[in-house]
Amino acid sequence: MQAKSPMYVLIASALILVSIPAMAGPPFFTDDPAPVDFKHSEFYIFSTYDKAPGGKATALPAFEYNYGALPGVQMHIGVPFVRSAPNGESSESGIGDVEVGVKYRFIEETDTTPQLGIFPMAELDTGDSAKGLGNGKTWWRLPVWIQKSWGEWTTYGGAGYVINRAEGQKSYPFAGWLLQKDVGKKWTLGGEVFARGKDTVDGQSTTLLNCGGYYKFTPDFNLLFSAGHSVSGESHTVAYLGLWWAFGGDEKDEKKTSMAPGSDRWSLAQR
């Protein structure tokens, strides 16, 4: 097989880091602090899209599973199958970097105070970086998230830091904030602003505006969608489309998850 040029690897790596789920809060990049309920589960199957000046990157399909292992504690894993298509080069596809993490909410929401939590994640070096399908080294994302709801409105956001020591990459801060509203019994719509620092040696700090939401077929089965574009820094057009299921726990319990109603996800993600 013909070896890829260093420029190919650099471009492909940058695309993957921008658009593969380092999964935040589907279907947005900003996440929330709400874990899945104890002994409950949620499952996503989704696709992501990112078009940049250097080419396109997609995840199709990608999978995410979350489980409420303890009260206030959620275990998380995400597995993407990705395609990298730099301009002027042949495309490559295969499994990307697998994501694992633990969400922990240490302050619960009350009528007067917001909930607060952390969601540290590791992006494992499972994708082939020589083909532009992975980072080339395991990296970490360390965020703090806050959320408050009132009536039909929910707002959440936070900030954190990525530690990435792979060749050509940089560690950087990120932050995001989202506002969403329940529209009737079926729709939840919202918008976010999400910003990250310079994530590659030759990159730029970037800010995106993203709009989307979800449609509730049933309380435990939702359609998720979003689309957005950068407003400063590197040019990116991004999109997310997925399905979400909730299940498990005591059938007598009311099922409350980080998604319905009023949750989130860039990772696809915060790169």
mmCIF file of C-alpha atoms in Angstrom:
data_model
loop_
_atom_site.group_PDB
_atom_site.id
_atom_site.type_symbol
_atom_site.label_atom_id
_atom_site.label_comp_id
_atom_site.label_asym_id
_atom_site.label_seq_id
_atom_site.Cartn_x
_atom_site.Cartn_y
_atom_site.Cartn_z
ATOM 1 C CA MET A 1 0.000 0.000 0.000
ATOM 2 C CA GLN A 2 1.281 3.446 -0.883
ATOM 3 C CA ALA A 3 2.260 5.476 2.160
ATOM 4 C CA LYS A 4 0.236 8.600 2.839
ATOM 5 C CA SER A 5 1.979 11.953 2.864
ATOM 6 C CA PRO A 6 2.536 13.782 6.178
ATOM 7 C CA MET A 7 0.149 16.490 4.944
ATOM 8 C CA TYR A 8 -2.580 13.877 4.396
ATOM 9 C CA VAL A 9 -2.152 12.549 7.908
ATOM 10 C CA LEU A 10 -2.177 16.055 9.388
ATOM 11 C CA ILE A 11 -5.333 17.109 7.545
ATOM 12 C CA ALA A 12 -7.135 13.851 8.215
ATOM 13 C CA SER A 13 -6.168 13.934 11.887
ATOM 14 C CA ALA A 14 -7.453 17.490 12.240
ATOM 15 C CA LEU A 15 -10.759 16.534 10.599
ATOM 16 C CA ILE A 16 -11.247 13.522 12.823
ATOM 17 C CA LEU A 17 -10.514 15.496 15.965
ATOM 18 C CA VAL A 18 -13.118 18.053 15.001
ATOM 19 C CA SER A 19 -15.874 15.715 14.095
ATOM 20 C CA ILE A 20 -15.720 12.329 15.721
ATOM 21 C CA PRO A 21 -17.784 11.974 18.818
ATOM 22 C CA ALA A 22 -15.788 12.731 21.830
ATOM 23 C CA MET A 23 -19.339 12.772 22.661
ATOM 24 C CA ALA A 24 -20.735 15.632 24.509
ATOM 25 C CA GLY A 25 -24.479 16.048 24.949
ATOM 26 C CA PRO A 26 -26.325 14.715 21.918
ATOM 27 C CA PRO A 27 -27.176 16.307 19.669
ATOM 28 C CA PHE A 28 -25.052 19.243 20.844
ATOM 29 C CA PHE A 29 -21.399 19.801 21.722
ATOM 30 C CA THR A 30 -22.263 21.255 25.118
ATOM 31 C CA ASP A 31 -23.121 18.643 27.738
ATOM 32 C CA ASP A 32 -25.122 18.685 30.976
ATOM 33 C CA PRO A 33 -24.349 17.357 34.492
ATOM 34 C CA ALA A 34 -27.385 15.022 34.707
ATOM 35 C CA PRO A 35 -26.439 11.308 34.810
ATOM 36 C CA VAL A 36 -28.665 8.431 33.770
ATOM 37 C CA ASP A 37 -30.858 7.278 36.666
ATOM 38 C CA PHE A 38 -29.577 4.439 38.859
ATOM 39 C CA LYS A 39 -29.956 1.044 37.121
ATOM 40 C CA HIS A 40 -31.302 2.705 33.975
ATOM 41 C CA SER A 41 -29.623 2.731 30.544
ATOM 42 C CA GLU A 42 -29.667 4.847 27.416
ATOM 43 C CA PHE A 43 -28.451 3.934 23.939
ATOM 44 C CA TYR A 44 -27.746 6.106 20.885
ATOM 45 C CA ILE A 45 -27.130 5.239 17.264
ATOM 46 C CA PHE A 46 -26.159 8.315 15.281
ATOM 47 C CA SER A 47 -24.174 9.926 12.488
ATOM 48 C CA THR A 48 -22.103 13.108 12.411
ATOM 49 C CA TYR A 49 -20.809 15.335 9.617
ATOM 50 C CA ASP A 50 -18.079 17.974 9.467
ATOM 51 C CA LYS A 51 -17.054 19.916 6.363
ATOM 52 C CA ALA A 52 -13.878 21.999 6.628
ATOM 53 C CA PRO A 53 -11.627 23.673 4.041
ATOM 54 C CA GLY A 54 -9.343 20.631 4.082
ATOM 55 C CA GLY A 55 -12.069 18.068 3.418
ATOM 56 C CA LYS A 56 -14.946 16.190 5.043
ATOM 57 C CA ALA A 57 -15.244 13.777 7.949
ATOM 58 C CA THR A 58 -18.212 11.652 8.973
ATOM 59 C CA ALA A 59 -19.110 9.101 11.614
ATOM 60 C CA LEU A 60 -21.600 6.526 10.292
ATOM 61 C CA PRO A 61 -22.660 4.685 12.246
ATOM 62 C CA ALA A 62 -21.598 5.651 15.759
ATOM 63 C CA PHE A 63 -22.892 4.129 18.979
ATOM 64 C CA GLU A 64 -23.119 5.363 22.558
ATOM 65 C CA TYR A 65 -24.204 3.535 25.700
ATOM 66 C CA ASN A 66 -24.677 5.020 29.185
ATOM 67 C CA TYR A 67 -25.560 3.178 32.396
ATOM 68 C CA GLY A 68 -26.536 4.462 35.838
ATOM 69 C CA ALA A 69 -24.070 2.406 37.873
ATOM 70 C CA LEU A 70 -24.711 4.252 41.161
ATOM 71 C CA PRO A 71 -27.008 7.073 42.265
ATOM 72 C CA GLY A 72 -25.567 10.182 40.605
ATOM 73 C CA VAL A 73 -22.943 8.194 38.658
ATOM 74 C CA GLN A 74 -23.095 7.263 34.967
ATOM 75 C CA MET A 75 -20.712 4.976 33.051
ATOM 76 C CA HIS A 76 -20.193 5.876 29.384
ATOM 77 C CA ILE A 77 -18.783 4.310 26.215
ATOM 78 C CA GLY A 78 -18.889 5.511 22.601
ATOM 79 C CA VAL A 79 -17.761 3.595 19.501
ATOM 80 C CA PRO A 80 -17.610 5.427 16.128
ATOM 81 C CA PHE A 81 -17.047 4.076 12.638
ATOM 82 C CA VAL A 82 -15.543 6.967 10.720
ATOM 83 C CA ARG A 83 -14.700 8.152 7.222
ATOM 84 C CA SER A 84 -12.054 10.764 6.464
ATOM 85 C CA ALA A 85 -12.013 12.418 3.017
ATOM 86 C CA PRO A 86 -9.311 15.123 2.719
ATOM 87 C CA ASN A 87 -9.433 17.211 -0.446
ATOM 88 C CA GLY A 88 -7.344 15.742 -3.254
ATOM 89 C CA GLU A 89 -6.740 12.448 -1.430
ATOM 90 C CA SER A 90 -8.525 9.098 -1.373
ATOM 91 C CA SER A 91 -10.890 8.581 1.530
ATOM 92 C CA GLU A 92 -10.261 6.167 4.412
ATOM 93 C CA SER A 93 -12.776 4.494 6.714
ATOM 94 C CA GLY A 94 -12.783 2.239 9.755
ATOM 95 C CA ILE A 95 -13.248 2.265 13.513
ATOM 96 C CA GLY A 96 -12.284 5.507 15.216
ATOM 97 C CA ASP A 97 -11.062 6.235 18.728
ATOM 98 C CA VAL A 98 -13.297 4.616 21.365
ATOM 99 C CA GLU A 99 -14.493 6.950 24.111
ATOM 100 C CA VAL A 100 -14.974 5.977 27.769
ATOM 101 C CA GLY A 101 -15.926 8.162 30.707
ATOM 102 C CA VAL A 102 -17.716 8.621 34.038
ATOM 103 C CA LYS A 103 -20.272 11.357 34.730
ATOM 104 C CA TYR A 104 -20.643 12.306 38.399
ATOM 105 C CA ARG A 105 -23.213 14.813 39.680
ATOM 106 C CA PHE A 106 -22.155 16.094 43.092
ATOM 107 C CA ILE A 107 -24.775 18.847 43.542
ATOM 108 C CA GLU A 108 -28.431 18.150 42.752
ATOM 109 C CA GLU A 109 -30.776 20.810 41.405
ATOM 110 C CA THR A 110 -33.321 22.504 43.686
ATOM 111 C CA ASP A 111 -35.882 25.257 43.145
ATOM 112 C CA THR A 112 -33.199 27.866 43.801
ATOM 113 C CA THR A 113 -29.856 26.234 42.955
ATOM 114 C CA PRO A 114 -28.508 24.521 39.816
ATOM 115 C CA GLN A 115 -27.091 21.013 39.555
ATOM 116 C CA LEU A 116 -23.356 20.597 39.073
ATOM 117 C CA GLY A 117 -21.238 17.694 37.851
ATOM 118 C CA ILE A 118 -18.088 16.506 36.118
ATOM 119 C CA PHE A 119 -17.688 14.196 33.123
ATOM 120 C CA PRO A 120 -14.017 13.175 32.586
ATOM 121 C CA MET A 121 -13.446 11.147 29.407
ATOM 122 C CA ALA A 122 -10.613 9.297 27.704
ATOM 123 C CA GLU A 123 -10.397 8.900 23.931
ATOM 124 C CA LEU A 124 -8.621 5.561 23.529
ATOM 125 C CA ASP A 125 -6.071 5.109 20.737
ATOM 126 C CA THR A 126 -8.105 2.565 18.737
ATOM 127 C CA GLY A 127 -8.364 4.367 15.365
ATOM 128 C CA ASP A 128 -5.616 4.080 12.733
ATOM 129 C CA SER A 129 -3.938 7.507 12.859
ATOM 130 C CA ALA A 130 -1.885 6.718 9.720
ATOM 131 C CA LYS A 131 -5.185 6.672 7.819
ATOM 132 C CA GLY A 132 -6.563 9.741 9.585
ATOM 133 C CA LEU A 133 -9.028 7.661 11.629
ATOM 134 C CA GLY A 134 -7.658 8.420 15.077
ATOM 135 C CA ASN A 135 -5.601 10.780 17.178
ATOM 136 C CA GLY A 136 -2.493 8.574 17.394
ATOM 137 C CA LYS A 137 -2.379 8.634 21.196
ATOM 138 C CA THR A 138 -4.962 8.395 23.997
ATOM 139 C CA TRP A 139 -6.134 11.846 25.072
ATOM 140 C CA TRP A 140 -8.329 13.250 27.853
ATOM 141 C CA ARG A 141 -11.222 15.687 28.196
ATOM 142 C CA LEU A 142 -11.940 17.159 31.663
ATOM 143 C CA PRO A 143 -15.138 19.296 31.853
ATOM 144 C CA VAL A 144 -17.353 20.751 34.584
ATOM 145 C CA TRP A 145 -21.061 21.192 33.712
ATOM 146 C CA ILE A 146 -23.901 23.147 35.349
ATOM 147 C CA GLN A 147 -27.665 23.127 34.631
ATOM 148 C CA LYS A 148 -30.873 24.881 35.751
ATOM 149 C CA SER A 149 -34.449 24.361 34.598
ATOM 150 C CA TRP A 150 -37.607 26.388 35.080
ATOM 151 C CA GLY A 151 -40.917 25.464 33.521
ATOM 152 C CA GLU A 152 -40.475 24.658 29.822
ATOM 153 C CA TRP A 153 -36.957 26.132 29.730
ATOM 154 C CA THR A 154 -33.602 24.494 30.472
ATOM 155 C CA THR A 155 -30.135 25.999 30.260
ATOM 156 C CA TYR A 156 -26.802 24.315 30.809
ATOM 157 C CA GLY A 157 -23.131 24.725 29.990
ATOM 158 C CA GLY A 158 -19.652 24.722 31.371
ATOM 159 C CA ALA A 159 -15.984 24.596 30.526
ATOM 160 C CA GLY A 160 -13.012 22.291 30.648
ATOM 161 C CA TYR A 161 -9.626 21.354 29.297
ATOM 162 C CA VAL A 162 -8.394 18.799 26.777
ATOM 163 C CA ILE A 163 -5.035 17.101 27.345
ATOM 164 C CA ASN A 164 -3.697 15.880 24.007
ATOM 165 C CA ARG A 165 -0.008 15.082 23.548
ATOM 166 C CA ALA A 166 -0.236 13.370 20.154
ATOM 167 C CA GLU A 167 2.074 14.538 17.363
ATOM 168 C CA GLY A 168 0.757 17.700 15.707
ATOM 169 C CA GLN A 169 -1.968 18.193 18.356
ATOM 170 C CA LYS A 170 -2.230 20.638 21.262
ATOM 171 C CA SER A 171 -3.932 20.715 24.636
ATOM 172 C CA TYR A 172 -6.575 23.451 24.841
ATOM 173 C CA PRO A 173 -9.513 24.876 26.830
ATOM 174 C CA PHE A 174 -13.143 24.707 25.702
ATOM 175 C CA ALA A 175 -16.501 26.111 26.837
ATOM 176 C CA GLY A 176 -20.109 25.990 25.750
ATOM 177 C CA TRP A 177 -23.566 27.179 26.721
ATOM 178 C CA LEU A 178 -27.038 26.093 25.568
ATOM 179 C CA LEU A 179 -30.640 27.241 26.008
ATOM 180 C CA GLN A 180 -33.571 25.003 25.045
ATOM 181 C CA LYS A 181 -37.358 24.971 25.368
ATOM 182 C CA ASP A 182 -40.023 22.263 25.339
ATOM 183 C CA VAL A 183 -42.469 23.066 22.535
ATOM 184 C CA GLY A 184 -45.642 21.124 23.197
ATOM 185 C CA LYS A 185 -45.402 17.511 24.309
ATOM 186 C CA LYS A 186 -43.287 16.212 21.422
ATOM 187 C CA TRP A 187 -40.620 18.805 20.559
ATOM 188 C CA THR A 188 -37.635 20.264 22.392
ATOM 189 C CA LEU A 189 -35.641 22.906 20.484
ATOM 190 C CA GLY A 190 -32.519 24.825 21.429
ATOM 191 C CA GLY A 191 -29.334 26.572 20.413
ATOM 192 C CA GLU A 192 -25.783 26.709 21.699
ATOM 193 C CA VAL A 193 -22.534 28.589 21.361
ATOM 194 C CA PHE A 194 -19.430 26.431 21.672
ATOM 195 C CA ALA A 195 -15.798 27.531 21.593
ATOM 196 C CA ARG A 196 -12.466 25.755 21.810
ATOM 197 C CA GLY A 197 -8.860 26.867 21.801
ATOM 198 C CA LYS A 198 -6.208 26.029 19.239
ATOM 199 C CA ASP A 199 -6.279 22.227 19.025
ATOM 200 C CA THR A 200 -3.490 21.590 16.491
ATOM 201 C CA VAL A 201 -0.049 23.103 16.017
ATOM 202 C CA ASP A 202 -1.199 24.923 12.867
ATOM 203 C CA GLY A 203 -4.838 25.392 13.894
ATOM 204 C CA GLN A 204 -6.934 28.278 15.200
ATOM 205 C CA SER A 205 -9.287 28.870 18.091
ATOM 206 C CA THR A 206 -12.828 28.277 16.829
ATOM 207 C CA THR A 207 -16.352 29.266 17.868
ATOM 208 C CA LEU A 208 -19.514 27.601 16.537
ATOM 209 C CA LEU A 209 -23.227 28.325 16.673
ATOM 210 C CA ASN A 210 -25.416 25.225 16.607
ATOM 211 C CA CYS A 211 -29.206 24.740 16.598
ATOM 212 C CA GLY A 212 -31.232 21.573 16.994
ATOM 213 C CA GLY A 213 -33.273 19.479 19.378
ATOM 214 C CA TYR A 214 -35.239 16.291 19.497
ATOM 215 C CA TYR A 215 -38.655 14.853 18.720
ATOM 216 C CA LYS A 216 -40.243 12.447 21.225
ATOM 217 C CA PHE A 217 -41.912 9.526 19.472
ATOM 218 C CA THR A 218 -42.417 8.158 22.997
ATOM 219 C CA PRO A 219 -40.868 9.165 26.345
ATOM 220 C CA ASP A 220 -38.253 6.425 25.817
ATOM 221 C CA PHE A 221 -37.594 6.811 22.077
ATOM 222 C CA ASN A 222 -36.461 10.120 20.562
ATOM 223 C CA LEU A 223 -35.107 11.496 17.283
ATOM 224 C CA LEU A 224 -32.133 13.879 17.757
ATOM 225 C CA PHE A 225 -30.839 16.435 15.266
ATOM 226 C CA SER A 226 -28.651 19.535 15.014
ATOM 227 C CA ALA A 227 -26.750 21.628 12.482
ATOM 228 C CA GLY A 228 -24.384 24.564 12.778
ATOM 229 C CA HIS A 229 -21.460 26.547 11.446
ATOM 230 C CA SER A 230 -18.405 28.289 12.830
ATOM 231 C CA VAL A 231 -18.570 32.055 13.332
ATOM 232 C CA SER A 232 -14.869 32.601 14.010
ATOM 233 C CA GLY A 233 -11.606 30.730 13.537
ATOM 234 C CA GLU A 234 -11.522 27.602 11.373
ATOM 235 C CA SER A 235 -14.438 27.144 8.969
ATOM 236 C CA HIS A 236 -16.652 24.164 9.871
ATOM 237 C CA THR A 237 -20.146 23.099 8.851
ATOM 238 C CA VAL A 238 -21.372 20.421 11.264
ATOM 239 C CA ALA A 239 -24.451 18.233 11.667
ATOM 240 C CA TYR A 240 -25.788 15.428 13.876
ATOM 241 C CA LEU A 241 -28.665 12.962 13.355
ATOM 242 C CA GLY A 242 -29.457 10.112 15.700
ATOM 243 C CA LEU A 243 -31.923 7.936 17.597
ATOM 244 C CA TRP A 244 -32.084 7.521 21.395
ATOM 245 C CA TRP A 245 -33.620 4.782 23.543
ATOM 246 C CA ALA A 246 -34.033 4.598 27.331
ATOM 247 C CA PHE A 247 -34.629 1.343 29.179
ATOM 248 C CA GLY A 248 -34.001 -0.619 32.363
ATOM 249 C CA GLY A 249 -34.688 -0.098 36.035
ATOM 250 C CA ASP A 250 -37.900 -0.730 37.915
ATOM 251 C CA GLU A 251 -40.902 -0.515 35.607
ATOM 252 C CA LYS A 252 -42.727 1.383 38.368
ATOM 253 C CA ASP A 253 -40.087 4.090 38.398
ATOM 254 C CA GLU A 254 -40.468 7.208 36.327
ATOM 255 C CA LYS A 255 -37.694 7.124 33.728
ATOM 256 C CA LYS A 256 -35.568 10.233 33.866
ATOM 257 C CA THR A 257 -32.409 10.441 31.820
ATOM 258 C CA SER A 258 -29.833 13.021 30.807
ATOM 259 C CA MET A 259 -31.625 13.306 27.495
ATOM 260 C CA ALA A 260 -35.353 13.447 28.007
ATOM 261 C CA PRO A 261 -36.486 16.008 28.541
ATOM 262 C CA GLY A 262 -33.780 18.577 28.254
ATOM 263 C CA SER A 263 -30.293 17.390 27.668
ATOM 264 C CA ASP A 264 -27.659 17.539 25.167
ATOM 265 C CA ARG A 265 -24.009 16.672 22.837
ATOM 266 C CA TRP A 266 -19.242 18.169 19.755
ATOM 267 C CA SER A 267 -17.418 15.201 20.191
ATOM 268 C CA LEU A 268 -18.360 14.365 17.192
ATOM 269 C CA ALA A 269 -16.617 16.404 19.531
ATOM 270 C CA GLN A 270 -14.938 19.110 21.178
ATOM 271 C CA ARG A 271 -11.773 18.784 19.311
#
